Amino acid sequence: MHDADQRLAAASPDPGPAGERPPVAPARRSGAVLIASGQVAVRDGRLLAEGRVGDEVTLDTARACARQCARNVLTAVRDELSGAGGLGAVEHVEAVSVWVASAPGFTDQHLVADAATALFTEVLGDGAGRHARVALGVAALPTGSPVEVGATFRLRPEAAAP
């Protein structure tokens, strides 16, 4: 039996108390693909805003949050690729997912997501920054952030992890 099989058999079905969080990587490489975990709208250790867009959060504030989320994603990618050339190791952005905590009836998630898209193309250029995208409205996001952004990147062959 493999060690992982033994650990599964021994694992408690109880998740334990809330607040004891397992470690999550901000970015993870697999060959020429890098996946960045979702990032919320935090700057200098504080959320830019809290709540749902269309209620407590305006469209303009949500767009600023989306831009900050994208900046946090790019920072995580840069840090993961620090030994491989930083952001210069990115061949292109494959896909971006933008989740918007939305009030009932709010339907401009795409306009919020446009601010994240704009930063990816501003930083990486029109060719490398252009990506497929999904923008979804949800009831709530972690820590009360109005926006969360995650992304998948294609790396240059010389930067791909073995």
mmCIF file of C-alpha atoms in Angstrom:
data_model
loop_
_atom_site.group_PDB
_atom_site.id
_atom_site.type_symbol
_atom_site.label_atom_id
_atom_site.label_comp_id
_atom_site.label_asym_id
_atom_site.label_seq_id
_atom_site.Cartn_x
_atom_site.Cartn_y
_atom_site.Cartn_z
ATOM 1 C CA MET A 1 0.000 0.000 0.000
ATOM 2 C CA HIS A 2 1.281 3.483 -0.917
ATOM 3 C CA ASP A 3 1.905 6.048 1.859
ATOM 4 C CA ALA A 4 -0.911 8.243 0.545
ATOM 5 C CA ASP A 5 -3.296 5.277 0.669
ATOM 6 C CA GLN A 6 -2.297 4.659 4.296
ATOM 7 C CA ARG A 7 -2.749 8.327 5.190
ATOM 8 C CA LEU A 8 -6.211 8.320 3.600
ATOM 9 C CA ALA A 9 -7.206 5.254 5.561
ATOM 10 C CA ALA A 10 -5.986 6.919 8.773
ATOM 11 C CA ALA A 11 -7.501 10.356 8.062
ATOM 12 C CA SER A 12 -10.341 11.444 10.311
ATOM 13 C CA PRO A 13 -13.688 12.122 8.593
ATOM 14 C CA ASP A 14 -13.963 15.221 10.843
ATOM 15 C CA PRO A 15 -12.541 18.355 9.167
ATOM 16 C CA GLY A 16 -11.508 19.864 12.496
ATOM 17 C CA PRO A 17 -12.408 23.332 13.755
ATOM 18 C CA ALA A 18 -12.812 26.214 11.325
ATOM 19 C CA GLY A 19 -9.868 28.557 11.254
ATOM 20 C CA GLU A 20 -7.208 25.870 11.094
ATOM 21 C CA ARG A 21 -6.402 26.393 7.434
ATOM 22 C CA PRO A 22 -4.254 24.055 5.346
ATOM 23 C CA PRO A 23 -1.461 25.632 3.319
ATOM 24 C CA VAL A 24 -2.395 26.717 -0.206
ATOM 25 C CA ALA A 25 0.227 27.699 -2.771
ATOM 26 C CA PRO A 26 -0.246 31.185 -4.293
ATOM 27 C CA ALA A 27 0.905 29.684 -7.608
ATOM 28 C CA ARG A 28 1.725 26.169 -8.762
ATOM 29 C CA ARG A 29 3.738 25.044 -11.799
ATOM 30 C CA SER A 30 3.295 21.870 -13.808
ATOM 31 C CA GLY A 31 5.562 21.783 -16.829
ATOM 32 C CA ALA A 32 4.766 24.772 -18.999
ATOM 33 C CA VAL A 33 1.549 25.597 -17.129
ATOM 34 C CA LEU A 34 1.334 27.821 -14.055
ATOM 35 C CA ILE A 35 -1.917 28.196 -12.149
ATOM 36 C CA ALA A 36 -2.299 31.173 -9.839
ATOM 37 C CA SER A 37 -4.657 30.771 -6.891
ATOM 38 C CA GLY A 38 -7.530 33.189 -6.595
ATOM 39 C CA GLN A 39 -6.499 36.523 -5.101
ATOM 40 C CA VAL A 40 -8.799 38.945 -3.308
ATOM 41 C CA ALA A 41 -8.649 42.739 -3.337
ATOM 42 C CA VAL A 42 -5.985 43.219 -0.645
ATOM 43 C CA ARG A 43 -3.411 46.013 -0.686
ATOM 44 C CA ASP A 44 -1.004 46.644 2.189
ATOM 45 C CA GLY A 45 -2.741 43.944 4.216
ATOM 46 C CA ARG A 46 -6.221 45.473 3.956
ATOM 47 C CA LEU A 47 -9.210 44.906 1.706
ATOM 48 C CA LEU A 48 -9.903 47.823 -0.618
ATOM 49 C CA ALA A 49 -13.636 47.324 -0.024
ATOM 50 C CA GLU A 50 -16.056 44.832 1.502
ATOM 51 C CA GLY A 51 -19.475 43.701 0.381
ATOM 52 C CA ARG A 52 -21.458 43.061 -2.742
ATOM 53 C CA VAL A 53 -21.228 45.035 -5.931
ATOM 54 C CA GLY A 54 -24.480 46.849 -6.557
ATOM 55 C CA ASP A 55 -25.170 47.202 -2.822
ATOM 56 C CA GLU A 56 -22.274 48.323 -0.576
ATOM 57 C CA VAL A 57 -19.724 48.509 -3.412
ATOM 58 C CA THR A 58 -19.946 50.715 -6.503
ATOM 59 C CA LEU A 59 -18.962 49.581 -9.978
ATOM 60 C CA ASP A 60 -15.936 51.904 -9.965
ATOM 61 C CA THR A 61 -14.731 50.537 -6.625
ATOM 62 C CA ALA A 62 -15.267 46.962 -7.852
ATOM 63 C CA ARG A 63 -13.157 47.723 -10.924
ATOM 64 C CA ALA A 64 -10.375 49.044 -8.671
ATOM 65 C CA CYS A 65 -10.679 45.826 -6.659
ATOM 66 C CA ALA A 66 -10.432 43.691 -9.813
ATOM 67 C CA ARG A 67 -7.298 45.544 -10.853
ATOM 68 C CA GLN A 68 -5.763 44.957 -7.405
ATOM 69 C CA CYS A 69 -6.706 41.270 -7.541
ATOM 70 C CA ALA A 70 -4.982 40.972 -10.942
ATOM 71 C CA ARG A 71 -1.945 42.767 -9.523
ATOM 72 C CA ASN A 72 -1.859 40.262 -6.648
ATOM 73 C CA VAL A 73 -2.079 37.381 -9.145
ATOM 74 C CA LEU A 74 0.837 38.806 -11.153
ATOM 75 C CA THR A 75 2.851 39.293 -7.969
ATOM 76 C CA ALA A 76 2.292 35.632 -7.012
ATOM 77 C CA VAL A 77 3.336 34.556 -10.518
ATOM 78 C CA ARG A 78 6.426 36.781 -10.437
ATOM 79 C CA ASP A 79 7.425 35.372 -7.063
ATOM 80 C CA GLU A 80 6.927 31.768 -8.220
ATOM 81 C CA LEU A 81 9.053 32.459 -11.299
ATOM 82 C CA SER A 82 11.760 34.476 -9.538
ATOM 83 C CA GLY A 83 14.434 31.906 -10.424
ATOM 84 C CA ALA A 84 13.174 31.534 -13.986
ATOM 85 C CA GLY A 85 13.110 35.162 -15.104
ATOM 86 C CA GLY A 86 10.051 36.510 -13.299
ATOM 87 C CA LEU A 87 7.175 37.690 -15.452
ATOM 88 C CA GLY A 88 9.451 37.481 -18.495
ATOM 89 C CA ALA A 89 9.036 33.692 -18.252
ATOM 90 C CA VAL A 90 5.324 34.018 -19.089
ATOM 91 C CA GLU A 91 4.615 33.198 -22.719
ATOM 92 C CA HIS A 92 0.962 34.199 -22.374
ATOM 93 C CA VAL A 93 -2.062 34.213 -20.126
ATOM 94 C CA GLU A 94 -4.275 31.242 -20.963
ATOM 95 C CA ALA A 95 -7.421 32.025 -18.953
ATOM 96 C CA VAL A 96 -8.644 34.373 -16.255
ATOM 97 C CA SER A 97 -11.544 33.736 -13.873
ATOM 98 C CA VAL A 98 -13.165 36.693 -12.135
ATOM 99 C CA TRP A 99 -15.707 36.189 -9.380
ATOM 100 C CA VAL A 100 -17.791 39.203 -8.359
ATOM 101 C CA ALA A 101 -19.802 39.251 -5.126
ATOM 102 C CA SER A 102 -23.008 40.575 -6.663
ATOM 103 C CA ALA A 103 -26.201 42.063 -5.316
ATOM 104 C CA PRO A 104 -29.397 40.602 -6.775
ATOM 105 C CA GLY A 105 -29.951 42.110 -10.196
ATOM 106 C CA PHE A 106 -26.325 43.195 -10.729
ATOM 107 C CA THR A 107 -25.359 42.082 -14.245
ATOM 108 C CA ASP A 108 -22.182 44.035 -15.039
ATOM 109 C CA GLN A 109 -19.678 41.412 -13.873
ATOM 110 C CA HIS A 110 -17.998 41.691 -17.291
ATOM 111 C CA LEU A 111 -17.297 45.387 -16.690
ATOM 112 C CA VAL A 112 -15.660 44.565 -13.359
ATOM 113 C CA ALA A 113 -13.584 41.834 -15.036
ATOM 114 C CA ASP A 114 -12.480 44.252 -17.774
ATOM 115 C CA ALA A 115 -10.303 46.051 -15.208
ATOM 116 C CA ALA A 116 -8.386 42.825 -14.469
ATOM 117 C CA THR A 117 -8.038 42.093 -18.188
ATOM 118 C CA ALA A 118 -6.688 45.589 -18.770
ATOM 119 C CA LEU A 119 -3.928 45.092 -16.185
ATOM 120 C CA PHE A 120 -2.852 41.735 -17.642
ATOM 121 C CA THR A 121 -2.507 43.280 -21.103
ATOM 122 C CA GLU A 122 -0.882 46.448 -19.716
ATOM 123 C CA VAL A 123 1.795 44.465 -17.862
ATOM 124 C CA LEU A 124 2.364 41.564 -20.273
ATOM 125 C CA GLY A 125 1.521 43.289 -23.573
ATOM 126 C CA ASP A 126 -1.346 42.760 -25.999
ATOM 127 C CA GLY A 127 -0.051 39.423 -27.267
ATOM 128 C CA ALA A 128 0.951 37.710 -24.019
ATOM 129 C CA GLY A 129 -1.739 39.366 -21.908
ATOM 130 C CA ARG A 130 -4.695 38.507 -24.132
ATOM 131 C CA HIS A 131 -6.687 35.629 -22.614
ATOM 132 C CA ALA A 132 -9.902 33.662 -22.439
ATOM 133 C CA ARG A 133 -12.053 34.772 -19.515
ATOM 134 C CA VAL A 134 -15.058 34.004 -17.387
ATOM 135 C CA ALA A 135 -16.758 36.587 -15.168
ATOM 136 C CA LEU A 136 -19.249 35.215 -12.657
ATOM 137 C CA GLY A 137 -21.540 36.751 -10.087
ATOM 138 C CA VAL A 138 -21.617 34.996 -6.710
ATOM 139 C CA ALA A 139 -23.374 35.650 -3.403
ATOM 140 C CA ALA A 140 -20.194 36.211 -1.360
ATOM 141 C CA LEU A 141 -16.415 35.798 -1.486
ATOM 142 C CA PRO A 142 -13.754 34.981 1.129
ATOM 143 C CA THR A 143 -13.053 37.690 3.709
ATOM 144 C CA GLY A 144 -15.875 39.836 2.288
ATOM 145 C CA SER A 145 -13.861 40.848 -0.766
ATOM 146 C CA PRO A 146 -16.104 42.094 -3.584
ATOM 147 C CA VAL A 147 -13.858 40.496 -6.245
ATOM 148 C CA GLU A 148 -11.528 37.520 -6.613
ATOM 149 C CA VAL A 149 -9.311 36.773 -9.616
ATOM 150 C CA GLY A 150 -7.441 33.579 -10.548
ATOM 151 C CA ALA A 151 -5.522 32.785 -13.741
ATOM 152 C CA THR A 152 -3.687 30.136 -15.726
ATOM 153 C CA PHE A 153 -0.480 30.961 -17.591
ATOM 154 C CA ARG A 154 1.600 29.289 -20.318
ATOM 155 C CA LEU A 155 5.334 29.537 -19.633
ATOM 156 C CA ARG A 156 8.160 29.841 -22.113
ATOM 157 C CA PRO A 157 9.771 26.429 -22.724
ATOM 158 C CA GLU A 158 13.019 27.420 -20.992
ATOM 159 C CA ALA A 159 11.053 28.350 -17.838
ATOM 160 C CA ALA A 160 8.939 25.207 -17.651
ATOM 161 C CA ALA A 161 9.458 23.152 -14.510
ATOM 162 C CA PRO A 162 10.896 19.674 -15.076
#
